[in-house]
Structure formats: C-alpha cells, structure tokens
XYZ file of C-alpha atoms in Angstrom:
665
model
C 33.430 144.733 -102.122
C 33.357 147.570 -104.631
C 32.807 150.993 -103.148
C 29.738 152.961 -104.309
C 30.616 155.354 -107.094
C 34.025 153.752 -107.751
C 35.161 154.461 -111.286
C 35.747 151.238 -113.201
C 38.780 150.709 -115.408
C 38.211 150.731 -119.160
C 40.172 147.585 -120.028
C 40.227 148.423 -123.732
C 42.379 151.482 -122.968
C 44.996 149.691 -120.857
C 45.191 146.283 -122.589
C 45.309 145.078 -126.176
C 42.124 143.584 -127.593
C 42.997 139.954 -126.783
C 44.157 140.801 -123.258
C 41.072 142.921 -122.611
C 38.739 140.153 -123.801
C 40.368 137.647 -121.424
C 40.475 140.088 -118.488
C 36.829 141.101 -118.812
C 35.574 137.488 -118.651
C 35.416 136.793 -114.902
C 32.851 133.992 -114.586
C 33.007 130.354 -115.612
C 36.030 128.342 -116.773
C 38.612 130.057 -118.999
C 41.627 128.713 -120.862
C 44.062 131.508 -121.706
C 46.993 130.519 -123.928
C 49.630 133.186 -123.322
C 52.731 133.118 -125.515
C 56.172 134.141 -124.271
C 56.405 137.869 -123.568
C 52.716 138.442 -124.290
C 52.031 140.499 -121.161
C 50.142 137.825 -119.258
C 51.103 139.205 -115.820
C 49.680 142.582 -116.821
C 46.498 140.887 -118.054
C 46.185 138.860 -114.818
C 46.653 142.007 -112.727
C 43.904 143.887 -114.544
C 41.623 140.858 -114.550
C 41.757 140.518 -110.762
C 41.380 144.290 -110.341
C 38.334 144.089 -112.644
C 36.882 141.284 -110.505
C 37.208 143.487 -107.416
C 35.621 146.430 -109.248
C 32.713 144.156 -110.190
C 32.025 143.467 -106.511
C 33.729 140.117 -105.981
C 34.991 139.894 -102.401
C 38.784 139.743 -102.255
C 38.681 136.828 -99.798
C 36.914 134.714 -102.433
C 39.809 135.041 -104.910
C 42.676 132.552 -105.101
C 45.570 133.237 -107.489
C 48.193 130.481 -107.745
C 51.608 130.438 -109.371
C 54.896 128.562 -108.951
C 57.551 130.783 -107.407
C 57.525 133.100 -104.420
C 58.964 135.833 -106.619
C 56.128 135.509 -109.149
C 53.520 135.415 -106.371
C 54.950 138.561 -104.762
C 55.089 140.360 -108.105
C 51.470 139.446 -108.759
C 50.375 140.611 -105.290
C 52.296 143.882 -105.511
C 50.919 144.691 -108.961
C 47.315 143.987 -107.955
C 47.603 146.052 -104.781
C 49.306 148.848 -106.696
C 46.579 148.821 -109.329
C 43.711 148.836 -106.823
C 45.433 151.103 -104.306
C 44.363 149.023 -101.315
C 46.185 146.589 -98.973
C 43.870 143.664 -99.917
C 44.846 141.677 -96.823
C 42.319 138.935 -97.579
C 43.386 138.364 -101.196
C 45.258 135.070 -101.591
C 47.974 135.301 -104.245
C 50.516 132.613 -103.510
C 52.319 129.480 -104.677
C 50.805 126.004 -104.804
C 53.069 124.827 -101.998
C 52.409 127.832 -99.766
C 48.686 127.367 -100.313
C 48.947 123.684 -99.387
C 50.959 124.624 -96.311
C 48.189 126.973 -95.222
C 45.580 124.222 -95.594
C 47.701 121.837 -93.508
C 48.275 124.397 -90.756
C 44.535 124.634 -90.376
C 43.454 121.020 -90.824
C 46.407 118.567 -90.600
C 45.305 117.277 -87.177
C 42.504 115.432 -88.997
C 45.177 113.208 -90.604
C 46.804 112.244 -87.300
C 49.560 114.877 -87.309
C 50.187 117.608 -84.776
C 49.679 121.206 -85.850
C 53.285 122.057 -84.970
C 54.601 119.899 -87.824
C 57.966 120.595 -89.457
C 58.590 121.028 -93.196
C 61.577 119.022 -94.453
C 63.527 120.135 -97.503
C 65.811 118.010 -99.695
C 68.739 118.164 -97.270
C 66.582 117.158 -94.319
C 65.055 114.276 -96.250
C 68.429 112.992 -97.426
C 69.716 112.978 -93.846
C 66.550 111.156 -92.759
C 66.953 108.522 -95.477
C 70.525 107.887 -94.356
C 69.243 107.229 -90.844
C 66.594 104.885 -92.246
C 69.216 102.967 -94.267
C 71.213 102.297 -91.103
C 68.083 101.524 -89.080
C 67.170 98.851 -91.608
C 70.638 97.289 -91.278
C 72.145 98.458 -94.571
C 75.240 100.499 -95.465
C 74.926 104.140 -96.598
C 77.727 103.931 -99.225
C 75.756 101.217 -101.030
C 73.071 103.736 -102.021
C 72.906 106.990 -103.934
C 70.786 108.870 -101.422
C 69.799 111.674 -103.807
C 68.621 109.175 -106.418
C 66.800 107.271 -103.698
C 64.993 110.411 -102.542
C 63.939 111.196 -106.115
C 62.568 107.664 -106.474
C 60.753 107.907 -103.126
C 59.194 111.201 -104.241
C 57.965 109.536 -107.424
C 56.559 106.638 -105.398
C 54.774 108.954 -103.017
C 53.239 111.008 -105.822
C 52.316 107.998 -107.946
C 54.718 108.676 -110.832
C 56.476 105.331 -110.299
C 55.727 101.973 -108.706
C 57.810 99.744 -106.461
C 58.881 96.761 -108.566
C 59.997 94.601 -105.626
C 57.840 95.240 -102.541
C 59.920 92.779 -100.507
C 63.330 94.245 -101.371
C 65.697 96.453 -99.396
C 64.600 99.671 -101.098
C 60.960 98.959 -100.279
C 61.941 98.367 -96.651
C 63.860 101.644 -96.502
C 60.936 103.452 -98.141
C 58.467 102.150 -95.567
C 60.823 103.098 -92.736
C 61.210 106.574 -94.226
C 57.428 107.102 -94.325
C 57.017 105.845 -90.762
C 59.880 108.012 -89.515
C 58.483 111.111 -91.205
C 55.201 110.533 -89.372
C 56.993 109.786 -86.100
C 59.002 112.993 -86.399
C 55.785 114.863 -87.278
C 57.319 116.186 -90.495
C 56.019 116.722 -94.011
C 57.914 117.388 -97.222
C 57.090 119.407 -100.329
C 55.232 116.518 -101.954
C 53.016 116.327 -98.872
C 52.028 119.978 -99.277
C 49.991 118.858 -102.297
C 49.235 115.242 -101.373
C 47.923 115.792 -97.854
C 45.408 118.533 -98.735
C 44.002 116.168 -101.374
C 43.725 113.444 -98.717
C 41.950 115.912 -96.450
C 39.478 116.812 -99.198
C 38.819 113.147 -99.958
C 38.465 111.955 -96.362
C 36.755 115.028 -94.917
C 34.244 116.416 -97.449
C 33.301 119.209 -95.060
C 36.846 120.566 -95.292
C 36.643 120.618 -99.099
C 33.283 122.378 -98.900
C 34.709 125.013 -96.550
C 37.614 125.667 -98.919
C 35.263 125.793 -101.925
C 33.103 128.380 -100.172
C 36.144 130.494 -99.361
C 37.734 130.376 -102.817
C 34.948 130.777 -105.357
C 37.176 132.373 -108.015
C 40.454 130.704 -108.943
C 43.238 131.725 -111.275
C 46.274 129.554 -112.083
C 49.342 131.089 -113.721
C 51.949 128.993 -115.591
C 49.345 126.258 -115.916
C 51.576 124.177 -118.205
C 53.879 123.619 -115.211
C 51.230 122.015 -112.996
C 51.617 118.379 -112.052
C 48.733 115.932 -112.169
C 48.363 116.264 -108.391
C 48.430 120.059 -108.449
C 45.768 120.078 -111.121
C 43.715 117.602 -109.108
C 43.976 119.818 -106.026
C 42.828 122.963 -107.791
C 40.135 121.239 -109.861
C 38.607 119.775 -106.681
C 38.272 123.269 -105.245
C 36.884 124.677 -108.509
C 34.364 121.875 -109.046
C 31.529 123.587 -107.166
C 31.458 127.119 -108.598
C 33.520 126.427 -111.770
C 34.961 129.928 -111.836
C 38.489 128.954 -112.792
C 40.848 130.644 -115.235
C 44.085 128.903 -116.198
C 46.844 130.790 -117.980
C 49.689 128.955 -119.661
C 51.699 128.137 -122.739
C 52.229 124.526 -123.768
C 55.292 125.669 -125.756
C 57.000 126.531 -122.457
C 56.354 123.264 -120.623
C 59.877 122.213 -119.573
C 59.507 120.580 -116.154
C 58.269 117.044 -116.826
C 61.209 115.715 -114.808
C 59.658 117.190 -111.669
C 56.110 116.122 -112.449
C 54.795 118.924 -114.675
C 52.369 117.706 -117.314
C 51.470 119.997 -120.213
C 48.663 117.563 -121.062
C 46.781 119.075 -118.118
C 45.588 121.596 -120.702
C 43.871 118.729 -122.526
C 42.484 117.421 -119.234
C 41.164 120.867 -118.365
C 39.298 120.945 -121.678
C 37.662 117.613 -120.805
C 36.794 118.578 -117.217
C 35.425 121.990 -118.192
C 33.827 121.555 -121.643
C 31.925 124.850 -121.261
C 35.210 126.804 -121.063
C 35.984 129.880 -123.116
C 39.396 130.105 -124.795
C 41.621 133.099 -125.504
C 45.056 133.415 -127.117
C 47.660 136.081 -126.389
C 50.137 136.089 -129.280
C 51.392 139.660 -129.429
C 54.897 139.766 -127.952
C 56.143 142.845 -126.073
C 59.628 141.548 -125.308
C 61.653 140.455 -128.313
C 62.534 141.734 -131.765
C 60.924 140.330 -134.896
C 63.973 138.240 -135.862
C 64.093 136.552 -132.466
C 60.376 135.754 -132.661
C 60.686 134.437 -136.225
C 63.423 132.073 -135.072
C 61.347 130.932 -132.086
C 58.238 130.349 -134.208
C 60.206 128.401 -136.832
C 61.734 126.201 -134.150
C 58.652 125.360 -132.114
C 56.412 124.529 -135.073
C 58.350 121.251 -135.343
C 56.452 120.123 -132.229
C 53.131 118.794 -133.470
C 51.250 118.231 -130.178
C 50.693 121.871 -129.303
C 48.178 124.680 -129.474
C 48.605 126.509 -132.757
C 49.970 129.991 -132.106
C 52.440 132.434 -133.632
C 54.187 135.186 -131.696
C 54.362 138.573 -133.411
C 55.460 142.125 -132.735
C 55.092 145.467 -134.467
C 58.397 146.766 -133.099
C 60.461 145.811 -136.164
C 62.894 143.009 -137.043
C 65.814 144.221 -134.974
C 69.353 142.885 -135.221
C 70.145 139.594 -136.911
C 70.816 136.620 -134.637
C 74.534 136.037 -134.155
C 75.938 132.535 -134.336
C 79.544 131.957 -133.332
C 81.710 128.891 -133.801
C 84.643 128.315 -131.400
C 87.499 125.827 -131.560
C 87.246 124.877 -127.879
C 84.876 125.407 -124.971
C 87.564 127.513 -123.294
C 87.767 129.772 -126.351
C 83.975 130.006 -126.241
C 84.059 131.214 -122.632
C 86.746 133.835 -123.299
C 84.945 135.089 -126.411
C 81.634 135.462 -124.556
C 83.486 137.344 -121.815
C 85.104 139.666 -124.366
C 81.726 140.321 -125.999
C 80.211 141.206 -122.642
C 83.050 143.674 -122.042
C 82.613 145.124 -125.539
C 78.843 145.493 -125.093
C 79.387 147.339 -121.798
C 81.732 149.765 -123.587
C 79.513 150.340 -126.601
C 76.037 150.578 -125.046
C 75.956 153.514 -122.658
C 72.911 152.527 -120.572
C 73.679 148.790 -120.485
C 74.220 147.139 -117.099
C 75.763 143.769 -116.357
C 72.378 142.708 -115.014
C 70.904 143.214 -118.497
C 72.957 140.283 -119.813
C 72.080 136.591 -119.533
C 74.402 133.670 -120.302
C 72.367 130.479 -120.536
C 73.501 126.843 -120.654
C 71.664 123.529 -120.817
C 73.388 121.889 -117.832
C 75.109 122.948 -114.616
C 78.253 121.181 -115.836
C 78.894 124.013 -118.304
C 78.744 126.749 -115.670
C 82.106 126.328 -113.911
C 84.320 127.101 -116.922
C 82.327 130.220 -117.743
C 82.303 131.289 -114.096
C 86.082 130.921 -113.783
C 86.786 132.806 -117.013
C 84.427 135.623 -116.029
C 86.186 135.895 -112.652
C 89.556 136.078 -114.426
C 88.186 138.872 -116.641
C 86.728 140.756 -113.634
C 83.153 140.322 -114.879
C 80.724 140.264 -111.931
C 78.445 137.236 -112.145
C 75.422 135.856 -110.351
C 74.749 132.128 -110.615
C 71.058 131.371 -110.205
C 69.854 128.237 -108.484
C 73.045 127.737 -106.474
C 72.866 126.356 -102.974
C 72.904 128.835 -100.108
C 75.741 128.409 -97.610
C 73.198 127.983 -94.830
C 71.470 125.187 -96.762
C 74.571 123.017 -96.710
C 73.819 119.923 -94.670
C 76.884 120.230 -92.423
C 76.177 123.896 -91.672
C 72.568 123.165 -90.794
C 73.631 120.315 -88.517
C 75.905 122.532 -86.448
C 73.461 125.437 -86.381
C 70.822 123.077 -84.976
C 73.185 122.027 -82.185
C 73.651 125.702 -81.326
C 69.906 126.350 -81.464
C 69.210 123.572 -78.958
C 71.809 125.056 -76.607
C 70.025 128.396 -76.789
C 66.502 126.995 -76.672
C 65.923 123.480 -75.400
C 62.275 123.720 -76.496
C 63.262 123.847 -80.189
C 61.867 120.438 -81.154
C 62.674 120.940 -84.846
C 66.392 121.411 -84.251
C 66.473 118.670 -81.641
C 65.001 116.129 -84.043
C 67.668 117.002 -86.615
C 70.602 116.389 -84.256
C 69.261 113.605 -82.073
C 70.804 111.008 -84.375
C 73.502 113.098 -86.044
C 75.739 111.207 -85.579
C 73.748 108.116 -84.704
C 73.593 107.489 -80.980
C 71.102 104.654 -80.598
C 67.943 106.757 -80.318
C 65.753 105.287 -83.043
C 62.290 105.864 -84.444
C 60.519 103.786 -81.804
C 62.152 105.814 -79.057
C 61.229 109.061 -80.835
C 57.600 107.946 -80.994
C 57.611 107.227 -77.248
C 59.227 110.572 -76.510
C 56.639 112.333 -78.667
C 53.824 110.524 -76.869
C 55.266 111.460 -73.463
C 55.677 115.105 -74.508
C 52.083 115.256 -75.761
C 50.601 113.628 -72.663
C 52.407 115.979 -70.294
C 52.355 119.076 -72.502
C 56.132 119.459 -72.616
C 58.878 119.781 -75.227
C 60.748 116.775 -76.597
C 63.821 117.802 -74.629
C 61.858 117.684 -71.382
C 60.421 114.341 -72.457
C 63.989 113.079 -72.892
C 64.816 114.215 -69.376
C 61.708 112.487 -68.033
C 62.075 109.258 -70.008
C 65.756 108.871 -69.127
C 64.840 108.456 -65.476
C 64.915 105.213 -63.553
C 61.135 104.700 -63.654
C 60.977 105.031 -67.415
C 59.712 101.994 -69.400
C 62.526 102.420 -71.933
C 65.290 99.853 -72.137
C 68.272 100.637 -69.937
C 70.618 100.998 -72.894
C 68.280 103.524 -74.511
C 68.011 105.479 -71.273
C 71.794 105.559 -71.024
C 72.004 106.913 -74.566
C 69.518 109.648 -73.662
C 71.398 110.528 -70.471
C 74.696 110.701 -72.330
C 73.236 113.033 -74.950
C 71.578 115.253 -72.339
C 74.815 115.483 -70.360
C 76.656 116.735 -73.423
C 74.016 119.388 -74.062
C 74.367 120.627 -70.468
C 78.160 120.558 -70.704
C 78.210 122.613 -73.913
C 75.598 125.034 -72.590
C 77.672 125.722 -69.460
C 80.927 126.015 -71.354
C 82.851 129.284 -70.979
C 84.537 129.157 -74.398
C 83.660 131.667 -77.116
C 80.794 130.735 -79.467
C 83.120 130.100 -82.432
C 85.345 127.852 -80.321
C 82.206 126.142 -79.026
C 81.491 125.029 -82.583
C 84.899 123.395 -82.774
C 84.328 121.697 -79.426
C 80.953 120.278 -80.474
C 82.361 119.035 -83.786
C 85.198 117.250 -81.983
C 83.012 115.837 -79.195
C 80.499 114.245 -81.570
C 83.251 112.989 -83.938
C 81.531 114.728 -86.837
C 84.447 114.260 -89.211
C 84.462 110.522 -88.470
C 80.763 110.358 -89.320
C 81.453 112.058 -92.659
C 84.345 109.686 -93.344
C 81.999 106.740 -92.844
C 79.503 108.262 -95.257
C 82.135 109.086 -97.894
C 84.771 106.355 -97.483
C 86.040 106.779 -101.037
C 85.928 110.565 -101.203
C 88.218 112.365 -98.727
C 87.711 115.549 -100.769
C 84.001 115.459 -99.979
C 84.822 115.200 -96.279
C 87.347 118.038 -96.485
C 84.851 120.257 -98.309
C 82.232 119.765 -95.606
C 84.681 120.332 -92.783
C 85.824 123.502 -94.513
C 82.201 124.714 -94.494
C 82.166 124.356 -90.714
C 85.391 126.376 -90.475
C 83.744 129.117 -92.559
C 80.757 129.061 -90.188
C 83.118 129.514 -87.229
C 84.793 132.483 -88.911
C 81.494 134.112 -89.863
C 80.162 133.768 -86.339
C 83.382 135.231 -84.925
C 83.271 138.153 -87.352
C 79.617 138.844 -86.546
C 80.310 139.026 -82.816
C 83.318 141.282 -83.383
C 81.350 143.657 -85.594
C 78.278 143.860 -83.327
C 78.941 145.127 -79.825
C 77.276 143.144 -77.035
C 75.912 140.616 -79.556
C 75.509 137.032 -78.359
C 75.190 133.643 -80.025
C 71.396 133.899 -80.052
C 71.611 137.193 -81.961
C 73.638 135.557 -84.717
C 71.227 132.616 -84.933
C 68.295 135.021 -85.227
C 70.094 137.013 -87.925
C 70.777 133.859 -89.930
C 67.188 132.688 -89.556
C 65.787 135.964 -90.855
C 68.065 137.024 -93.690
C 71.351 135.140 -93.407
C 74.536 137.059 -92.696
C 75.311 137.997 -96.296
C 74.308 141.356 -97.757
C 72.235 141.325 -100.905
C 74.146 142.471 -103.993
C 72.871 145.344 -106.091
C 71.740 143.028 -108.867
C 74.227 144.438 -111.362
C 75.867 141.162 -112.296
C 75.830 139.014 -115.414
C 73.201 136.312 -115.000
C 74.830 132.909 -115.544
C 72.239 130.156 -115.302
C 70.706 127.062 -116.830
C 67.994 127.389 -119.442
C 65.529 125.929 -116.947
C 66.362 128.606 -114.380
C 65.886 131.362 -116.970
C 62.179 130.715 -117.459
C 60.127 133.777 -116.596
C 63.114 136.113 -116.970
C 64.239 138.404 -119.772
C 67.505 140.139 -120.694
C 68.507 142.747 -123.234
C 71.350 140.525 -124.440
C 71.391 136.723 -124.259
C 74.343 134.435 -124.978
C 73.510 130.738 -125.379
C 76.623 128.631 -124.733
C 77.231 125.008 -125.665
C 74.502 124.796 -128.314
C 75.571 121.326 -129.444
C 74.042 117.927 -129.921
C 74.123 115.776 -126.778
C 73.856 119.014 -124.766
C 70.750 120.587 -126.311
C 69.015 118.288 -127.078
C 70.363 116.371 -124.105
C 71.720 112.919 -124.895
C 70.582 111.715 -121.487
C 67.024 112.933 -122.039
C 66.830 111.246 -125.438
C 68.228 108.004 -123.999
C 65.362 107.954 -121.516
C 62.770 108.472 -124.254
C 62.804 109.609 -127.869
C 59.661 111.609 -127.058
C 61.780 113.915 -124.913
C 62.939 115.649 -128.087
C 59.793 117.795 -127.929
C 60.568 119.005 -124.417
C 64.196 119.681 -125.343
C 62.929 121.801 -128.233
C 60.579 123.655 -125.867
C 63.546 124.312 -123.590
C 65.542 125.809 -126.472
C 62.470 127.870 -127.390
C 62.332 129.227 -123.831
C 66.043 130.108 -124.016
C 65.628 131.979 -127.305
C 62.631 133.975 -126.093
C 64.512 135.321 -123.045
C 66.297 137.784 -125.362
C 64.884 141.251 -125.903
C 67.339 142.947 -128.269
C 70.249 140.652 -129.086
C 70.626 136.874 -129.251
C 74.026 135.208 -129.656
C 74.264 131.432 -130.142
C 77.645 129.837 -129.372
C 79.012 126.359 -129.982
C 82.440 124.730 -129.973
C 84.204 122.152 -132.135
C 85.630 120.355 -129.089
C 84.552 120.027 -125.492
C 86.121 118.284 -122.503
C 84.050 115.397 -121.114
C 83.520 114.714 -117.414
C 86.240 112.073 -117.664
C 88.696 114.700 -118.930
C 88.741 113.520 -122.543
C 88.645 116.023 -125.402
C 85.956 115.106 -127.903
C 84.651 116.514 -131.155
C 81.079 117.806 -130.924
C 78.410 118.772 -133.451
C 76.286 121.950 -133.590
C 72.772 121.326 -132.292
C 70.272 119.883 -134.743
C 67.851 122.570 -133.556
C 69.896 125.194 -135.417
C 68.852 123.597 -138.703
C 65.230 124.373 -137.834
C 65.888 128.126 -137.784
C 65.923 129.949 -141.166
C 69.454 130.680 -142.389
C 68.678 134.291 -143.305
C 68.123 135.162 -139.643
C 71.797 134.516 -138.813
C 74.863 136.654 -139.285
C 78.616 136.057 -138.716
C 78.520 132.707 -140.507
C 78.853 132.294 -144.277
C 77.571 128.739 -144.088
C 74.246 127.516 -142.750
C 74.045 125.496 -139.526
C 73.158 122.469 -141.658
C 76.372 122.837 -143.689
C 78.430 123.355 -140.541
C 76.970 120.215 -138.995
C 77.787 118.199 -142.102
C 81.383 119.471 -142.075
C 81.832 118.590 -138.420
C 80.377 115.109 -138.936
C 82.797 114.610 -141.845
C 85.713 115.640 -139.597
C 84.585 113.164 -136.942
C 84.347 110.335 -139.488
C 87.818 111.141 -140.838
C 89.264 111.116 -137.337
C 87.660 107.755 -136.582
C 89.039 106.302 -139.808
C 92.552 107.505 -138.952
C 92.331 105.934 -135.513
C 90.902 102.624 -136.727
C-alpha cells in the first residue's frame, strides 16, 4: 500500500508522451503496441511503480514475461525505482508462474507435491525407454522429432493420424510413464494449471483474487495456451495490460501465435490501445531500412519507428566469393573496429546468422584470429545426457533418498524394472512414508508380491549401489568403475549402431567429467564428492566470463538484445528466408521477414550485411547462392560499399547460375 504523504512520480517528466499515457492507465484492459527499441521495459517499470503509488497492493500484481533474464531485469528495475524489496510482487516467467501454481495445487490432479520437472534431455531418455517397453527398436525412430510431435499432441497443435499405430502406442506409454514417475514437463507447466482452473473453480477464484492486476510483456510470443491461462485469471477483474509487437513475432515453431493480439481485441472489446513508435536504440538509416522491409507484411498493426537522433552511418553490404572469405572478412572488420573505436568492447559486437549450421565456420575462424566469442543458446556441459546420467548415479550413492536421481538411473541402462514396477514401488513408498530406494529394499524381499525375476533385478541393482558406495577408490576412478560395471558404452552403441563418432563423443564427455571432478578435489582441500555435486547443482564448476566477447548467435537468440555493431552473415535466399520454412508453408515468408526485421533492429550504430557467392552444403558440395530477396525491399540509397543495387546483384548471380547449368547440361 502507498505510504501517507509519499510523493508520486510525474510520469510526463520521466517518459515520453506515449509512454506516459500508457503507464498512467492502470485499470481495465490495455493493448500496448511497443516497437523495437521503444523503451517498453522503462514504461513497464514506471507503470508498475505508478500502480504501487496509487495504492494497489504489490501482492495483487502479476507481471509475466518469457525469459528468466527479462523477469529479473523487470524485478530489479521496479524495486530500484520504488526503493523497496517488494517481496510479494510477482514478476516472473509464464513457466515459473505455472510451476508455482502446481507446487500449491497439483495434488488435486492426482500427482504428489514432490513432482519432478523433466527437460528435453530427460524426456528424450524417457521416450527411449518407452520405445523399448512397447517392443520397438530405438534406432527406428528420431527421438527428438518424436518428442516435438508428442509436445504438439499434448498441447493440441497436432492430432494423431493413426490412433492404433506404433507411435500412438509409444505416446500413450510416455504419458502413463510420466504420471507413474510423478514428473511434469514444460508443456505441463501451462496445461496443468489450466486443467486445475477448469476442474476446480475454487482454485481459479483464489488465483483471480490474488492477482487482480496483470501485465504481459512480449505478448506476441504467447501461445494459445499461455493466452488462455492468463485470460482465465484476468476474466474477473479485467485489469490486464498486454505489451507486444506483432512485427517481432518469430516463434510460431514453438507455439507462439501473434494472432493472440486479435483474440485479445475480441475478448476485451472495451480495451484502450497505445502505440510506442519512438525508437531509442538505432540510427535513422537502420530504422528506415527496417520500416521499408516490414511494410511488405500486410497482416500487422500499422506503425513506423522513428528517432530524432539523426540518420547515422549508411548500412554496409558486403559481397564475398565464399563463406570462408565471409568469415575471415567479418573477423578482420571486428579487429579493425576494435582498433579504431577507443571505447568499443568485444561484447558490443553481435554476429547474427539464420541457422546454427552457419555458426561453426565463423567460430573456428574467430578462434584462429584470437577473437573471443560467446555462442548463445549452446548446451551446457552439465546438460549433456551422458553427464547427467553419471551425476545421478553419484547423487544416489551420496543420498539414497534422492528419488529424482534414482528414477533417472533405474533403467539406464535397462535392467527389467518397468513402469508397472515403478508404480508399485511408488505406492509402497507412499503407504509407508519412505523413499523409493527404501521401497526397492522392501519390495525386493521374499514376501513381496512382485514377480521373482523383478525382485532379482531389484536386488542386483541394490547390490551394485552398496558395492559402489563402499568402494575405496577415488571419486574420479569411481566414475570409471560405474561406467564399466553398467556397460554404458555398450548401451550407447546399441542406441547409435551406425554412428561410432556419436558414441565416442559421449564417452569423451564422461572422461571430461572425471577430469573436472579430479581437478576440483585437488584444488579444494578436504573436499569430498558431495561437495562437488553441490557445487555443480548450484553454479556448475565453470567460472562466468567477464562478458567481453563477440556475441555469435542465431537471429532468434538475438531477440531482446542490442549491440553497437551488428554483422549479419549468410544473408542469402534459402537461408533467410529459409527454404525449409517456405517448403512447409508459403505463408511462412511473413515470419521470415519478421525475423530479418528483428535482426536489423538489434543494431544501434552500425549494420553490416554479408552474403557469399558460394556456400558449402551439408553434403559437402559447393553451390552458387543468391543474395536474399529481402535486400530488394530495402531502399538502395541506404547502402554503401556496393555500386549496384541488391536487385541487380541478384539478377547477375541468377544469370551466372543459369550459365553454369547450361554448360553442365
């Protein structure tokens, strides 16, 4: 609540007129269209601070966004602005919010409150177990593709064409096993709260009473289910403000639906609408290029970014003979920029590509040129499946009550302890108030109702755990012993019968884990295995870098970021726009254009667009490529370094390709 005599902020003095108008409107539904770089985070911060100054209780405010980083930034800014800890203010991600709901109410859906959250790696391992359980062979399926399909089935984005087929059987087994293991995945963090609200109206009412004022950032990235979740909560008091930009909707492949803006207009016809079009990030030339590009999308809110900071430098466009030459040239330009601009840091530079496939060549060239680089979105060492498997074995040795780790290793490799047995173990543990490990000890006894073969499998597994726990070898050598005893390499060979390199890579990861554990124990006097496991669980064993590295990432990963200098690499047809995306649907051209728009608007001072004449395909073939068609949509007078327009360059390259085909025919 606002303190008596508290001086209220004059929003007109800290925000521009459009921002101030949106921030001062705190009741009823609001649609705020915020263009790239328009200061929306600043507006959101002041809006929530204004709500608190107007006497709205902090516990009644819910602010949702999509990344932990964005949620933390929002929380820190609000607390800094208000000067209070605001412990009851909820500023978080959709998934973290859903997790909180489930922790409080999931028992009403037949789960236990000590449920486990499975990530992609966990789910892939679980699907492999389900494939074998159903009597099929793992190599016959692309598990990652299968998981993506199962996610779409679960969230209603796709339907099962053959309900009697093998995939349907595996899907049903996967759902049953998730429930038996008492686990949920990221889809469930949205789905299950909706089920709670639908089946238990009193839970929805309790949540509505708690969160009477709702704000959603990056609204264009919400999925249909996320919008349904938040609209259910907002339905009673209708104090909901959504902030987004349909021109930056680039995540349809993971369920985002920019048409939620249209749906919001239908569900809340009494809404007020505001537009933030003044850009505080980029130069005038960069904004002119972005505006010219995005206007080719017709199904969008009409808006035009502008700045009063001047035109700035012309956009550079650079043609290269090969992709390798492109990488070396970008590296040389980075070096030159560091020499010429005194206050420039490597971290001020972004190199953006459309696909991960383009990253490796750039990464290798930068390493050769001693350019420090950070690759965003890469997999953490401790998220590698094989590393997690072995860490879970070690965790069970340290703590036999760690049900989460036990469930991961109980059938890794498979040892004849299936879902039905897990369900019986879970039931026994619940009835006697014990851990799963203790239930295994109890159910492996002679009086157990389990089949004798199953009991023997349990006893064999338990004996190994005891043997490893009592072993006198060093922790790093213990890893090697476990790996050998469970024939882990043989399991990998069965999974990847045609890819010995994949097996070698995973075994090498385990060797690295051994070495890291050994080094940790050597560097920390009196440290034990449990200390290393705790260190990994909290922060990992790698030190954070100082952030002063060139940011090499995909265009998707760059959303929400900004850099003084941006190099776009591989700006060619079939890359941006993606040939694969257009094969799926011709309508995807609009999203590809939005993605290029996002990439352009990451640049603050300098934008360099690069393309090559030839590029090596995944099969190792050298092929001629064409500059992206999107370059033709940007006015020629914005470019420098090229005497000819992108349209003329495209025509020349097409002519070269035709001539080559004629020579080879």
